[in-house]
Short mmCIF file of C-alpha atoms in Angstrom, two decimals:
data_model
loop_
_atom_site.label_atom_id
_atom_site.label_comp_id
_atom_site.label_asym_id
_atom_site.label_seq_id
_atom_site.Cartn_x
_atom_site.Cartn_y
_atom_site.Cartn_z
CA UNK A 1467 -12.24 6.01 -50.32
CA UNK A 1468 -14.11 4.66 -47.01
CA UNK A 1469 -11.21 3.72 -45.68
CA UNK A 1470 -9.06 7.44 -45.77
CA UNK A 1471 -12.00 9.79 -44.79
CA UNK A 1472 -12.42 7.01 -41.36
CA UNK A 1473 -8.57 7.52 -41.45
CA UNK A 1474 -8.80 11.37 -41.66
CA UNK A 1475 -11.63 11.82 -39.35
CA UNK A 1476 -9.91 9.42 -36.65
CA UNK A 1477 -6.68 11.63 -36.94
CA UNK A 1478 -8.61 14.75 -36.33
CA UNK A 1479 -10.43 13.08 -33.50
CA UNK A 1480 -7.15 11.87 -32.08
CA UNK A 1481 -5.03 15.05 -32.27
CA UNK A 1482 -8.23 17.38 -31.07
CA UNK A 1483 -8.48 15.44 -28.01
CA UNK A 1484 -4.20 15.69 -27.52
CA UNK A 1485 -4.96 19.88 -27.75
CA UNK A 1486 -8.08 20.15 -25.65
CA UNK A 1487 -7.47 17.01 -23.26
CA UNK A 1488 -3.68 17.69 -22.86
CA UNK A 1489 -2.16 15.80 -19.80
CA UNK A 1490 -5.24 13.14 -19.65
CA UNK A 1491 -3.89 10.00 -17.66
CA UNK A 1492 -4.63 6.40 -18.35
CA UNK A 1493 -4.06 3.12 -17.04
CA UNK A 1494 -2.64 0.59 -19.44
CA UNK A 1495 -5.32 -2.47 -19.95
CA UNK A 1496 -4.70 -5.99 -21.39
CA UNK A 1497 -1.54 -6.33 -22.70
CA UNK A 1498 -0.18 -3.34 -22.49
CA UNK A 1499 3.34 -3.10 -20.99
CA UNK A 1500 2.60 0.47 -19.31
CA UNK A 1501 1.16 1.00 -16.26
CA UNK A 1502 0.31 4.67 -16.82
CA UNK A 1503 0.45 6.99 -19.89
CA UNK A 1504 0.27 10.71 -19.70
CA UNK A 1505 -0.36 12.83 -23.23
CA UNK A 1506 0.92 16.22 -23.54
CA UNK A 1507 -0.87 18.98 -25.98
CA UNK A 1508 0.93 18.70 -29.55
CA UNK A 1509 2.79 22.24 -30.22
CA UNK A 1510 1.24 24.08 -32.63
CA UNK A 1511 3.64 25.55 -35.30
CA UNK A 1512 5.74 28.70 -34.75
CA UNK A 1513 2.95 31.60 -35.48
CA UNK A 1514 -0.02 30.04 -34.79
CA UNK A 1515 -2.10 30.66 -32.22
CA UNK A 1516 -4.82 28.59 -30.50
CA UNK A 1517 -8.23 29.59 -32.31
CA UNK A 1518 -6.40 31.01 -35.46
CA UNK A 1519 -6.47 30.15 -38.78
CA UNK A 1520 -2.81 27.84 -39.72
CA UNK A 1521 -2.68 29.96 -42.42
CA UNK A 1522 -2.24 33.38 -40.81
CA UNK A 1523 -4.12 35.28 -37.74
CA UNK A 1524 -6.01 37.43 -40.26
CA UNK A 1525 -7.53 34.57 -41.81
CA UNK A 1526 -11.29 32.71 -40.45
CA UNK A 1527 -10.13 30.35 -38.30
CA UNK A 1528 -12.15 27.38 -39.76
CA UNK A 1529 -10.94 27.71 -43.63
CA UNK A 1530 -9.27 24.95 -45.66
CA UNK A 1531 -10.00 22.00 -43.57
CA UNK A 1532 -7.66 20.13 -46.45
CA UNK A 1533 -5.00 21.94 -44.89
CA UNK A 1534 -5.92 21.78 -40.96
CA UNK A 1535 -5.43 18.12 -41.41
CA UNK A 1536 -2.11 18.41 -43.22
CA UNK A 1537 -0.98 20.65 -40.47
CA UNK A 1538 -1.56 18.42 -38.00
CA UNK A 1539 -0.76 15.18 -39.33
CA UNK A 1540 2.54 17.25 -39.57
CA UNK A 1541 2.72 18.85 -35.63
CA UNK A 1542 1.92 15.03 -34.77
CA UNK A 1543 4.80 13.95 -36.53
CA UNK A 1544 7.69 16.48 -35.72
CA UNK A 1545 5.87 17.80 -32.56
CA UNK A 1546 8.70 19.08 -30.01
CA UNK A 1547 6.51 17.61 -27.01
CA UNK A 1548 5.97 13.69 -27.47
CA UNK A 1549 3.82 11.21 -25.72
CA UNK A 1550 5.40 10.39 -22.21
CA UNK A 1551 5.08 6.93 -20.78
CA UNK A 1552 6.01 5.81 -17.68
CA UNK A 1553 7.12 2.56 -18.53
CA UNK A 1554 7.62 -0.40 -16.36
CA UNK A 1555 11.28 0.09 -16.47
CA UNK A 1556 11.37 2.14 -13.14
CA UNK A 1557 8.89 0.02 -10.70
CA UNK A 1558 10.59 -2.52 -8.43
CA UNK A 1559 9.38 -6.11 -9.62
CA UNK A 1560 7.76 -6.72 -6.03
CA UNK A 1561 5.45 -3.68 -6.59
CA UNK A 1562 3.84 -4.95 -10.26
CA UNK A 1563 1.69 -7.74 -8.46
CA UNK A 1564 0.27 -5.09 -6.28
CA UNK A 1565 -0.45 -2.86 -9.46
CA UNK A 1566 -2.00 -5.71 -11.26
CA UNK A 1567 -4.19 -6.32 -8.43
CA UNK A 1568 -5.02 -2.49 -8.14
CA UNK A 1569 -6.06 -2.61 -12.05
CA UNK A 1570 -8.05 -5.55 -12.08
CA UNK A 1571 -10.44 -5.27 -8.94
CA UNK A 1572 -13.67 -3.21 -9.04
CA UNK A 1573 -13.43 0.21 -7.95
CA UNK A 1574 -16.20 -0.06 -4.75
CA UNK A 1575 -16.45 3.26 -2.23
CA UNK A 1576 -18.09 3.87 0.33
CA UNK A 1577 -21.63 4.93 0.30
CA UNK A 1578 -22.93 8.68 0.57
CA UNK A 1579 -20.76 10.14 -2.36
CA UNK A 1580 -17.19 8.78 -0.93
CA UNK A 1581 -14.36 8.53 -3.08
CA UNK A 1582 -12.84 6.13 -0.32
CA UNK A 1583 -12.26 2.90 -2.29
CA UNK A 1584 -11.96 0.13 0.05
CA UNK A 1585 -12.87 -2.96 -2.78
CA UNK A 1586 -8.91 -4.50 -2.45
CA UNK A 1587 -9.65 -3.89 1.80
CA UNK A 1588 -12.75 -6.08 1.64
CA UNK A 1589 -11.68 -8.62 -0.99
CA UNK A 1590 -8.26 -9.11 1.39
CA UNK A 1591 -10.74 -9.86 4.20
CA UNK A 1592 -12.81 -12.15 2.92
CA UNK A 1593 -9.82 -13.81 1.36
CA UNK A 1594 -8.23 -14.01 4.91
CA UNK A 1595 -11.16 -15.50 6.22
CA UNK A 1596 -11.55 -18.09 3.25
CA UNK A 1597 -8.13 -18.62 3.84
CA UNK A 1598 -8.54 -19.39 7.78
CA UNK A 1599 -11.09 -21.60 7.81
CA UNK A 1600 -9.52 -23.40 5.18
CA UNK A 1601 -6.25 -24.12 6.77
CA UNK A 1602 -8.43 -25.38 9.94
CA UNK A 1603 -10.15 -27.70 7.94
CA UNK A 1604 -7.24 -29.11 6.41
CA UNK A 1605 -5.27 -29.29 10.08
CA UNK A 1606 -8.92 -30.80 11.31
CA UNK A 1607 -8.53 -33.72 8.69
CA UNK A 1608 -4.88 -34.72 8.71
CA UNK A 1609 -3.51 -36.52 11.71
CA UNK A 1610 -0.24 -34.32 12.46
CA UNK A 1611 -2.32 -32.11 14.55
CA UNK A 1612 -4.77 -34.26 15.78
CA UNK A 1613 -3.32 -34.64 19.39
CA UNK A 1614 -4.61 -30.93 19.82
CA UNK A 1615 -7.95 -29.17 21.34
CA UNK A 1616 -10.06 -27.32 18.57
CA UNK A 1617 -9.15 -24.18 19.74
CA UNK A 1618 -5.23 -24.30 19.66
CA UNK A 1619 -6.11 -25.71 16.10
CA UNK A 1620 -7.58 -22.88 15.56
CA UNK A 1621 -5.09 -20.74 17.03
CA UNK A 1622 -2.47 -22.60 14.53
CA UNK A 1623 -4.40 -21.66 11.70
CA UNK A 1624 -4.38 -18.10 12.57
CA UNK A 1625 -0.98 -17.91 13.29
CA UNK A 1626 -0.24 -19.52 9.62
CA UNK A 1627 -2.66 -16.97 7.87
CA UNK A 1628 -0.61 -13.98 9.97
CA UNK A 1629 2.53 -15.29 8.81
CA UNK A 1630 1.09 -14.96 4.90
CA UNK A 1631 -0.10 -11.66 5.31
CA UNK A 1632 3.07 -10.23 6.78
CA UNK A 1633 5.44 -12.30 4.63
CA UNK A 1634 3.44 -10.06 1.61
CA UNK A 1635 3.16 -6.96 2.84
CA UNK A 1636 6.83 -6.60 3.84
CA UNK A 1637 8.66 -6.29 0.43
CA UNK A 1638 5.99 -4.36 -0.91
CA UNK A 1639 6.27 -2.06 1.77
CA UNK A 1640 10.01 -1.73 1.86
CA UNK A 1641 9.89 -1.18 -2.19
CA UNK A 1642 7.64 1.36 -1.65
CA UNK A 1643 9.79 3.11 1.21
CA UNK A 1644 13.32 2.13 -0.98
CA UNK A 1645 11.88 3.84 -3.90
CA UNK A 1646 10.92 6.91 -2.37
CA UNK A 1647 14.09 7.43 -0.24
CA UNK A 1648 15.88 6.78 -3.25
CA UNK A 1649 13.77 9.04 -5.42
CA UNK A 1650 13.85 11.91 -2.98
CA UNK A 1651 17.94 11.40 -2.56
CA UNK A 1652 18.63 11.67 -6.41
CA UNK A 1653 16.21 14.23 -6.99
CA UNK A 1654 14.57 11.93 -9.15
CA UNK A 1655 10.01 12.13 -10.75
CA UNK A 1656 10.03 14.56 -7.98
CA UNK A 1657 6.58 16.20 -8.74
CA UNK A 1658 6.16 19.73 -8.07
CA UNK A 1659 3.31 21.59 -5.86
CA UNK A 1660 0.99 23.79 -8.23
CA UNK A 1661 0.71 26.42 -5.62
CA UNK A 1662 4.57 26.95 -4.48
CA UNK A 1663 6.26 24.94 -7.15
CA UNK A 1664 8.47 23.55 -4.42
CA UNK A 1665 9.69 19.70 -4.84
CA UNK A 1666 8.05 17.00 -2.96
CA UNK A 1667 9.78 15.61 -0.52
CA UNK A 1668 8.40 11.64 -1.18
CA UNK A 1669 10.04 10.33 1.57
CA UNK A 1670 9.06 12.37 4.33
CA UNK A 1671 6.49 10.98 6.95
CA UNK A 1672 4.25 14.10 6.44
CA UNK A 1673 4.41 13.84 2.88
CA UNK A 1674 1.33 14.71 0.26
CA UNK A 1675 0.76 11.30 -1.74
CA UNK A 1676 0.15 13.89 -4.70
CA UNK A 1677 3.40 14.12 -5.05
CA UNK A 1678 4.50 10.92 -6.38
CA UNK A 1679 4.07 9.08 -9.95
CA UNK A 1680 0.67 7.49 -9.99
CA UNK A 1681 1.96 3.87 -9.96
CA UNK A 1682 3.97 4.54 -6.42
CA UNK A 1683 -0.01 5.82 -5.31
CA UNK A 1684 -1.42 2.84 -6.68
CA UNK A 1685 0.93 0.65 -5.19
CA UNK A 1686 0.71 2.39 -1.32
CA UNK A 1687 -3.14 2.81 -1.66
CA UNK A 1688 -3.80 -1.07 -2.42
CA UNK A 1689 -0.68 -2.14 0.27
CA UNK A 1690 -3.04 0.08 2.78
CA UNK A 1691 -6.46 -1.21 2.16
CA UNK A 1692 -4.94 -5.21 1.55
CA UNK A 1693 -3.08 -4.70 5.40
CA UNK A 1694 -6.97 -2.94 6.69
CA UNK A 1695 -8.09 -6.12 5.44
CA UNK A 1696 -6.14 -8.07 7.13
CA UNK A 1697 -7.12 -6.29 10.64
CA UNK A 1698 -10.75 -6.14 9.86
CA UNK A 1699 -10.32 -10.37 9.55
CA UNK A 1700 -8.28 -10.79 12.68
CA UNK A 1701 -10.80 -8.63 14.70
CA UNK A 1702 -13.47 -10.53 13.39
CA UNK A 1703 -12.23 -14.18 13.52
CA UNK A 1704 -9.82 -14.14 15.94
CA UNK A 1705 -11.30 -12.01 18.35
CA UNK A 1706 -14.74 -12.26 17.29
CA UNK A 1707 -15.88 -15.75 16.28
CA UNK A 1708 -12.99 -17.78 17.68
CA UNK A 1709 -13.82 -16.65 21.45
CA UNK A 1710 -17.39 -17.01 21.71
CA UNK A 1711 -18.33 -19.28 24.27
CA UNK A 1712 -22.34 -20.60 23.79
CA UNK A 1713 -24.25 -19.05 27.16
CA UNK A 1714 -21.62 -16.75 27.83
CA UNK A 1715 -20.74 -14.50 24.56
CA UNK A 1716 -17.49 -13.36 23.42
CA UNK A 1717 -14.76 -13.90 26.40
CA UNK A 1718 -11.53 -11.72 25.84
CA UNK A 1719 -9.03 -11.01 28.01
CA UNK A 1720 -7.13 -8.24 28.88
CA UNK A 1721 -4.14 -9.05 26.20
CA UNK A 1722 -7.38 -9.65 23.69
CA UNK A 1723 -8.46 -5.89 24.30
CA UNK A 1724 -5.33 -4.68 23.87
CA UNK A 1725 -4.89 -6.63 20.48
CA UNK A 1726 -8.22 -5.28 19.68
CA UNK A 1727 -7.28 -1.53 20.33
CA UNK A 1728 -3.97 -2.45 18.11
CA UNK A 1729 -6.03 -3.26 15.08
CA UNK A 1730 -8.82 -0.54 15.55
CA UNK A 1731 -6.21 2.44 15.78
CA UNK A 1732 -4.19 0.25 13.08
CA UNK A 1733 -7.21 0.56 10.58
CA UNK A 1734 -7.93 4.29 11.68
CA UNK A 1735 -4.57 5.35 10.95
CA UNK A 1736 -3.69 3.76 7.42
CA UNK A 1737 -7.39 4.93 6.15
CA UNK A 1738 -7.55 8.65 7.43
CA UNK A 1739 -3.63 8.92 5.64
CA UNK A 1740 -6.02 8.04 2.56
CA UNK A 1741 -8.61 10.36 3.09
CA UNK A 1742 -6.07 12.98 4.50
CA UNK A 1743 -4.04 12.57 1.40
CA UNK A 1744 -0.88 12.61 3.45
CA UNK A 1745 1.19 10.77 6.00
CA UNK A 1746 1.12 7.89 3.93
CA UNK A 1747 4.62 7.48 4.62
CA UNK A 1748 4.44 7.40 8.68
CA UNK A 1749 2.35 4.63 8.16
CA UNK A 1750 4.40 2.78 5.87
CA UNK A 1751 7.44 2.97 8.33
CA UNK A 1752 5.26 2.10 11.34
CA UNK A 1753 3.46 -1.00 9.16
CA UNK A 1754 7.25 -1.89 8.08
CA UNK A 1755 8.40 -2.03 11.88
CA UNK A 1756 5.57 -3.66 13.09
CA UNK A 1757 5.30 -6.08 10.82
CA UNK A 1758 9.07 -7.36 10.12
CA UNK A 1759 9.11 -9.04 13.42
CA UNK A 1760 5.19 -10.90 12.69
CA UNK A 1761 6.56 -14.24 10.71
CA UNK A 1762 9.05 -15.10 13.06
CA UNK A 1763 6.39 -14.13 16.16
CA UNK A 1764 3.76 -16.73 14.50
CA UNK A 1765 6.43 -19.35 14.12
CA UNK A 1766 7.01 -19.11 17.37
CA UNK A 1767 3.70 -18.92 18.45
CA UNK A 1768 3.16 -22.51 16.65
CA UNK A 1769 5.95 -23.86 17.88
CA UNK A 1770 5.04 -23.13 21.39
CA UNK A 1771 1.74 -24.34 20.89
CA UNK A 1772 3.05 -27.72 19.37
CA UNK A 1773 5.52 -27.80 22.15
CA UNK A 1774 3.52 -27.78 25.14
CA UNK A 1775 0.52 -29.72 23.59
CA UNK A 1776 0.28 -33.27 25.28
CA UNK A 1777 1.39 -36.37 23.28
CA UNK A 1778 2.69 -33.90 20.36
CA UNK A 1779 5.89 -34.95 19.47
CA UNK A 1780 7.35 -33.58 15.69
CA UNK A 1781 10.75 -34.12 15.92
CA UNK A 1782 11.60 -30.61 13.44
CA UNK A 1783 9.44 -28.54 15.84
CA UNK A 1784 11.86 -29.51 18.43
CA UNK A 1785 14.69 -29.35 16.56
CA UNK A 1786 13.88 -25.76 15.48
CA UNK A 1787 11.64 -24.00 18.30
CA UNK A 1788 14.97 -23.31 20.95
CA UNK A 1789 16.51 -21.25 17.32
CA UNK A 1790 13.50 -19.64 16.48
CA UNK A 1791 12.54 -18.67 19.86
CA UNK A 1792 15.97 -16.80 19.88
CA UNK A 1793 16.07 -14.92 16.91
CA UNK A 1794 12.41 -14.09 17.31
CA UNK A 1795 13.27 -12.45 21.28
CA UNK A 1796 16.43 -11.42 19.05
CA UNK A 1797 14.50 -9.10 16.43
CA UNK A 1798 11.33 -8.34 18.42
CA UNK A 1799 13.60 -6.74 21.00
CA UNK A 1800 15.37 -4.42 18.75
CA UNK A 1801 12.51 -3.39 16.86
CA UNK A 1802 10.44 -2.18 19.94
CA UNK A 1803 13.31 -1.15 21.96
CA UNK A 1804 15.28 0.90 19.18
CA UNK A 1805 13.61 1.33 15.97
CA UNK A 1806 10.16 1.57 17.00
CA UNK A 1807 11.13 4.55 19.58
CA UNK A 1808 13.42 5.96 16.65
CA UNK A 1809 10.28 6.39 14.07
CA UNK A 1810 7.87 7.42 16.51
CA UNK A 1811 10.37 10.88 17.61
CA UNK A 1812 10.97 11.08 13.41
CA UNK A 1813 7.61 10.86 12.78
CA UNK A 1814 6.26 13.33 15.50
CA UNK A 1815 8.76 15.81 14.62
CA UNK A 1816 7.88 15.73 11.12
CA UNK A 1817 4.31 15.65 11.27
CA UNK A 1818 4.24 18.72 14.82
CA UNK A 1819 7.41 20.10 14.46
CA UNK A 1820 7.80 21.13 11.04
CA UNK A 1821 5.86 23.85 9.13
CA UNK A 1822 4.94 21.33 6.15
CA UNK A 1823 3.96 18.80 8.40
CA UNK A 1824 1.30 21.16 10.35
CA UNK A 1825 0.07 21.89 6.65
CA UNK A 1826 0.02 18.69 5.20
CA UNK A 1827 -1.84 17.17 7.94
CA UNK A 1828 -4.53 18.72 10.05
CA UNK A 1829 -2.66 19.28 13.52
CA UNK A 1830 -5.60 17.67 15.39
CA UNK A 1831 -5.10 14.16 12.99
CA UNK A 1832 -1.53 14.17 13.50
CA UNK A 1833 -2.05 14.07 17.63
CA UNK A 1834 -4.96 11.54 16.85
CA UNK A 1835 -2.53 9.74 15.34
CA UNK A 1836 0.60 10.21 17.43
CA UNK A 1837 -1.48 9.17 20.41
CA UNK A 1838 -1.91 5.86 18.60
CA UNK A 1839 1.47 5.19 17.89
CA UNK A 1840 3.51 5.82 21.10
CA UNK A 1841 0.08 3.67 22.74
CA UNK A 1842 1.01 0.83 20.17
CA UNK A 1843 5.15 1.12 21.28
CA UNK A 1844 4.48 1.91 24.94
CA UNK A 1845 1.51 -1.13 25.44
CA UNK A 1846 4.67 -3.62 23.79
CA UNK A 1847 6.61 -3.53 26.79
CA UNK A 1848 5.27 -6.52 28.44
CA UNK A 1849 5.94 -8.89 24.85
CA UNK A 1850 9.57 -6.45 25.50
CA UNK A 1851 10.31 -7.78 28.78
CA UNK A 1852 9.40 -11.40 27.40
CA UNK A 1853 11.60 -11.21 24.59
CA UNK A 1854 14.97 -10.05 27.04
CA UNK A 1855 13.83 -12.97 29.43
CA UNK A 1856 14.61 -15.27 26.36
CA UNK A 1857 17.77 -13.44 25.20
CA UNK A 1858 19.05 -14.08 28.82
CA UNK A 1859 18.42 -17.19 29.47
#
């Protein structure tokens, strides 16, 4: 008899917290094949009110607990309103690593009563730098490098740890951006605003990140802070620790600074769209641009390094450098000279010129954050005028 009243009880317990709790949101742990469940309150049969009696509204509300349990063992059963999952079926396969990794590292914020998280941002640092030092230690003990200087080893290593990071962050980007154009086209989870009850446009650059399914924010919150990490390790590695000289400090040059500035307004953009809770998307698009043309940049970059170091000779490095040279000047040119142009008037327009952009984003952030961006398109002319020097050749 144990057994039913623990039955019973755990029924009760289970259907009060559906009423009261209705809408509560979880994340799917173990082995569960759902990334996010969402419970809706039960409907309560035709009649009867919340805080009445199931057996009339004249009645005490609290008699014949015998048949408060049959009632609702019977609204669980035929209730009008079911549970609603969203299932895996509608995430692109490239986003589900990014979710796993968003479930399974520890929630860490900042200090002072922040809600920032930034735990995936400083786990993707460290592993950058683990990851760094690693690959120079390997190029330091095997011979196929060994006709180079330390610091071109070095530089090697960077360039292969650049290449990862972009080569990862691309698709997951792109699904991200896919998804929501694609979402916002068909009309499609569209999320409505509580105040206005007007459809989200996902897609848009000054769009609120409420507005989409939680495993799209998920997915675009740990994509941010995993790319933040990334800039917080090349600022510290490869402009930090790689160019101090002993007796004379760090020495940077002028293309150094710049880089610098690149990652600091980089990092400041992709975590105020967090705190802002909007304009996500602008710096998904600007991430995507910036970013397509990185793996072919670092190949190059080794290539060139490999090229002009004395008494390297790999024959496939100089078999391949003259072709990846060329479609490297090839894509880096039509990203900054067309697309990169194209996004930054989208994105200003959307985030200045319309009225949900100026409401969505604080009108001082958005020129914070504009400035950035044509600075980032406008200081690429130089690496512009290098990749049409190629193409002409």
């Amino acid at each position: 008899m144990k057994f039913n009243y623990c039955s019973d009880s755990f029924l009760l317990l289970c259907c009060l917290v559906m009423m009261i709790g209705g809408g509560v949101t979880a994340q799917g742990t173990g082995g569960d094949s759902n990334f996010l469940v969402r419970r809706r309150r039960p409907a309560l049969p035709k009649g009867i009110g919340r805080g009445a009696s199931l057996r009339g509204d004249t009645e005490k509300p609290n008699n014949g607990l015998g048949v408060i349990l049959k009632q609702l063992h019977r609204t669980t059963k035929r209730s009008e309103t079911p549970i609603v999952v969203e299932s895996e079926e509608g995430i692109p396969s490239v986003l589900k690593p990014w979710l796993v990794l968003h479930k399974r590292v520890s929630k860490i914020c900042l200090p002072g009563g922040s809600q920032l998280e930034v735990g995936i941002m400083l786990l993707s640092a460290m592993a950058f730098i683990f990851m760094d030092y690693f690959v120079g230690f390997v190029l330091e003990a095997q011979k196929l490098t060994s006709c180079l200087p330390h610091a071109q080893r070095r530089s090697v290593a960077g360039s292969l740890v650049t290449l990862v990071h972009a080569s990862s962050l691309i698709p997951g980007v792109g699904a991200c951006l896919w998804w929501a154009a694609s979402d916002s086209l068909h009309h499609r989870n569209i999320r409505t605003d509580d105040d206005d009850k007007k459809p989200h446009d996902l897609n848009r650059p000054c769009a609120k990140m409420s507005g989409a399914p939680q495993w799209w924010q998920d997915s675009v919150t740990t994509l941010l802070q995993f790319c933040t990490g990334y800039m917080i390790y090349d600022a510290l590695i490869q402009f930090g620790a790689d160019k101090w000289v002993p007796g004379q400090g760090f020495v940077l040059s002028a293309g150094d600074w710049m880089f610098l500035g690149h990652h600091f307004a980089t990092a400041f953009y992709m975590t105020s769209t967090r705190i802002a809770g909007a304009g996500h998307v602008s710096a998904l698009l600007l991430m995507f641009a910036g970013e397509f043309t990185a793996p072919m940049m670092n190949l190059r970059r080794i290539g060139r390094i490999l090229e002009g170091a004395q008494g390297c000779v790999i024959p496939l490095v100089t078999t391949l450098y003259p072709h990846v040279n060329w479609v490297y000047a090839l894509l880096y040119a039509s990203f900054r000279i067309v697309v990169g142009p194209l996004l930054g008037v989208y994105i200003s327009y959307d985030l200045v010129g319309t009225k949900e952009g100026r409401t969505n984003v604080p009108i001082g952030l958005s020129i914070v954050w504009l400035t950035m961006c044509w600075g980032v398109i406008i200081g690429s002319i130089p690496w512009i005028k290098d990749a049409i020097s190629v193409l002409t050749l």
